[in-house]
Amino acid sequence: MRKYSFLWMLFPALLLYTVFIAYPFFSSLGLSFFDWPGIGPKKFIGLANYKNILSGFMASEFYRALWHNIVFFIWSLILSVVPGLFFAFLLAADIKGTKWLKIIFFFPNTLAIVVVGFLWGLLLNPQWGLVNQLFRVLGLGFLAKPWLGDTKTALPTIIFVTAWRGLGFYILVYLAAIIGVDREMTEAARIDGATELQIAGRIILPHLYPIIATTAMLKFIWTFNIFDIVYAMEGTQGGPAGSTDVLGTLFYRIAFGGLGSSQVGMGLGATVVTLIFLVVFPVSIFYVFIVERRVERGE
Amino acid sequence: MFRLNRFQKVIVWAFLLLLAFVNLYPIGIMILSSFKSTREIFLKPFNLPAVWRWQNYVSAWQRADFATYFKNSILVTAVSIASILLVSSMAAYVIARFDFKFKRSIYLYMLAGLALPTRLAIIPIFLIMRNLHLLDKLSGLVIVYTAGGIAFSVFLLVNFFKKLPHDIEDSAQIDGAGPFRIYWQIDLPLLKPALVTVAMFNFIDVWNDFFFPLILLSSKVKKTIPLGLQAFFGEYTIEWDILFAALNISVLPVLILFLILSKQFIAGMTEGALK
């Protein structure tokens, strides 16, 4: 047995991970078949929670939140990848002296999401917020709107603020990938008479597809977990009139209360989480598969 | 990387500086506003403060009980990161250096955690903490963060352990050193840069986390900075001078650390996506 004396060093991590991460995932699935307010006896109700959410009294709220998550994903993906690539190429184009720019671009990522939410909440205040005052000064008074108070603009505004915080991450990830492209290939193309734009678009860009796909997968997983930014800017109700309600805030109201909840329950909450998980799971599995394959190849 | 003429360079830099401006402007406004009176913020939002009102910081600090929030945040973050580094590096060492049955399955099982957002497991985590009487305790938070940080940290560290040269270890083994001593005395010191990267990644996650404190903590004296900030914003909605000051206070420690260790920060946060 002495041969395996090293194994104990694996156990603390394995134990913590199993008890507090892996087990809760399965336990959550189990809870979704019960009616349970959080204390007292659990009542098994089969698929009733799923029925209530997918086609019952919770359906309209659920699909609205799900739709907002989907919209959020699509727009924030576009707002991350397109400017992310654009600025990564610009940084790569003239790399000298860009150390400070990289730090500036990345800085918003280090801010807590609630801090970003509160800051922009103040900046976007309809009367005194700087954004509207700026529009008025620039003679664009028609753009001075209650951005967070209008059901049409609230969600796009939150998506924009999220993109503002996250962009630097994408720029730097793509930049690292661009720099990683084999120089010989770009030099050869240059000798063959390719313009700089052709080198960027036809030679380097295709090499970035895998990393773009990876960031898109991460974005997908993250987007279906958003909560903080909506909470900080629009509250647990996802106001105004539920126009920014996402699965995260819907779940929070159901499982942990909050005024105006139509129904409070751990079983129902676990069902929402399980449904979120079902949406995220295929992408997650694919992501782990890719990560694992890279590890296997021994990078 | 690209060959540009002078005109193209000007265009490239114009765009880069524009983005720098878009990033810095809100931050600059946040800093300047924190030194103004509320009236000044409203009426002269673009000007420099007429008088630099440092007392905004004093009132924000006192009214929000920031001293307590800072103490809690520092404690939780420091202990969480130390625990993550210890348990993850031990596990990574075993996975990278030894062969045993089910090793591959165990590693894959832990890698799965990379894609499982811990938040989705919050209900059972909440219930477990309730059973363990760890609700509203900072130690409960530390446990959740440690468990949640393991997957990514083990993953990164395994790759680093694999890159270490084997020969020093082999000679130590001949000298009779056990696995723990080899790990602790030989491998860990060589892994310092990797440990810093892992620490940085987890630092941002833990320090800025709002969700778990919101669910797991309830009393005022236990609040961490993001949660304390939230209570503060709910209470003083119209006193913008101290709201801005409070935002700055909450940002300052990370800002300083980021400026000192920006390279490690950026490596820590982008490494996961690149690997």
Coordinates of C-alpha atoms in Angstrom, one line a residue, chain B residues 104-233:
Chain B
R104 CA -8.0 9.7 -16.3
S105 CA -11.6 9.4 -15.1
I106 CA -10.9 11.4 -12.0
Y107 CA -9.2 14.1 -14.0
L108 CA -12.0 14.3 -16.5
Y109 CA -14.5 14.3 -13.6
M110 CA -12.7 17.4 -12.2
L111 CA -12.4 19.0 -15.6
A112 CA -16.2 18.8 -15.9
G113 CA -16.2 21.5 -13.3
L114 CA -14.8 23.9 -15.8
A115 CA -18.1 24.0 -17.5
L116 CA -20.4 23.8 -14.6
P117 CA -21.3 27.3 -13.3
T118 CA -21.3 26.9 -9.5
R119 CA -24.3 29.2 -9.3
L120 CA -26.5 26.6 -10.8
A121 CA -25.9 24.4 -7.7
I122 CA -26.9 27.2 -5.3
I123 CA -30.0 25.6 -3.8
P124 CA -28.3 22.4 -2.6
I125 CA -25.2 24.5 -1.5
F126 CA -27.5 26.7 0.5
L127 CA -29.2 23.6 2.1
I128 CA -25.8 22.0 2.9
M129 CA -24.6 25.2 4.5
R130 CA -27.8 25.4 6.5
N131 CA -27.3 21.8 7.8
L132 CA -23.7 22.5 8.6
H133 CA -24.7 25.7 10.4
L134 CA -22.5 27.7 8.1
L135 CA -25.1 30.1 6.8
D136 CA -24.2 33.7 7.6
K137 CA -20.6 32.6 8.3
L138 CA -17.6 33.7 6.3
S139 CA -16.2 30.2 6.6
G140 CA -19.2 29.0 4.5
L141 CA -18.3 31.4 1.8
V142 CA -14.6 30.3 1.9
I143 CA -15.7 26.7 1.4
V144 CA -17.8 27.5 -1.6
Y145 CA -15.1 29.5 -3.2
T146 CA -12.5 26.9 -2.6
A147 CA -14.6 24.2 -4.0
G148 CA -15.6 26.4 -7.0
G149 CA -12.0 27.3 -7.8
I150 CA -10.7 23.8 -7.8
A151 CA -11.6 22.7 -11.4
F152 CA -9.9 25.6 -13.2
S153 CA -6.9 25.8 -10.8
V154 CA -6.2 22.0 -11.0
F155 CA -6.5 22.2 -14.8
L156 CA -4.0 25.0 -15.1
L157 CA -1.6 23.6 -12.5
V158 CA -1.5 20.1 -14.0
N159 CA -0.2 21.7 -17.2
F160 CA 2.5 23.6 -15.3
F161 CA 3.5 20.5 -13.3
K162 CA 4.0 18.5 -16.5
K163 CA 6.4 21.1 -17.8
L164 CA 8.7 20.9 -14.8
P165 CA 11.9 18.9 -15.3
H166 CA 11.9 15.4 -13.7
D167 CA 15.6 15.0 -12.9
I168 CA 15.7 17.0 -9.7
E169 CA 12.8 15.1 -8.4
D170 CA 14.3 11.7 -9.3
S171 CA 17.5 12.5 -7.4
A172 CA 15.5 13.6 -4.4
Q173 CA 13.5 10.4 -4.5
I174 CA 16.8 8.4 -4.4
D175 CA 17.7 10.5 -1.4
G176 CA 14.6 9.1 0.2
A177 CA 12.3 12.1 0.1
G178 CA 8.6 11.2 0.2
P179 CA 6.0 12.6 -2.3
F180 CA 4.8 15.4 -0.1
R181 CA 8.3 16.6 0.6
I182 CA 9.2 16.6 -3.1
Y183 CA 6.0 18.5 -3.8
W184 CA 6.5 21.0 -1.0
Q185 CA 10.2 21.6 -1.1
I186 CA 11.1 21.1 -4.8
D187 CA 8.1 21.5 -7.1
L188 CA 6.2 24.3 -5.4
P189 CA 9.0 26.9 -5.4
L190 CA 9.5 26.2 -9.1
L191 CA 5.8 26.8 -9.7
K192 CA 5.6 30.3 -8.2
P193 CA 4.7 32.1 -11.4
A194 CA 2.0 29.6 -12.1
L195 CA 0.6 29.9 -8.6
V196 CA 0.5 33.7 -9.0
T197 CA -1.5 33.3 -12.2
V198 CA -4.0 31.0 -10.5
A199 CA -4.2 33.3 -7.5
M200 CA -4.9 36.3 -9.7
F201 CA -7.7 34.5 -11.6
N202 CA -9.4 33.5 -8.4
F203 CA -8.8 36.8 -6.8
I204 CA -11.0 38.7 -9.2
D205 CA -13.7 36.0 -9.0
V206 CA -13.8 35.9 -5.2
W207 CA -13.2 39.5 -4.4
N208 CA -15.9 40.7 -6.8
D209 CA -18.4 38.0 -6.2
F210 CA -21.9 39.3 -5.3
F211 CA -24.1 36.2 -5.8
F212 CA -22.9 33.9 -3.0
P213 CA -22.7 36.5 -0.3
L214 CA -26.2 37.6 -1.3
I215 CA -27.6 34.1 -0.8
L216 CA -25.4 32.8 2.1
L217 CA -24.9 35.9 4.3
S218 CA -27.6 37.9 6.1
S219 CA -26.2 40.0 8.9
K220 CA -24.7 43.4 8.3
V221 CA -21.4 42.7 10.1
K222 CA -20.7 39.8 7.8
K223 CA -21.1 41.6 4.5
T224 CA -18.4 41.7 1.9
I225 CA -17.7 44.8 -0.2
P226 CA -20.0 44.2 -3.1
L227 CA -22.9 43.2 -0.9
G228 CA -22.2 46.2 1.5
L229 CA -22.1 48.5 -1.6
Q230 CA -25.5 47.2 -2.6
A231 CA -27.0 48.0 0.8
F232 CA -25.4 51.4 0.7
F233 CA -26.9 52.2 -2.7

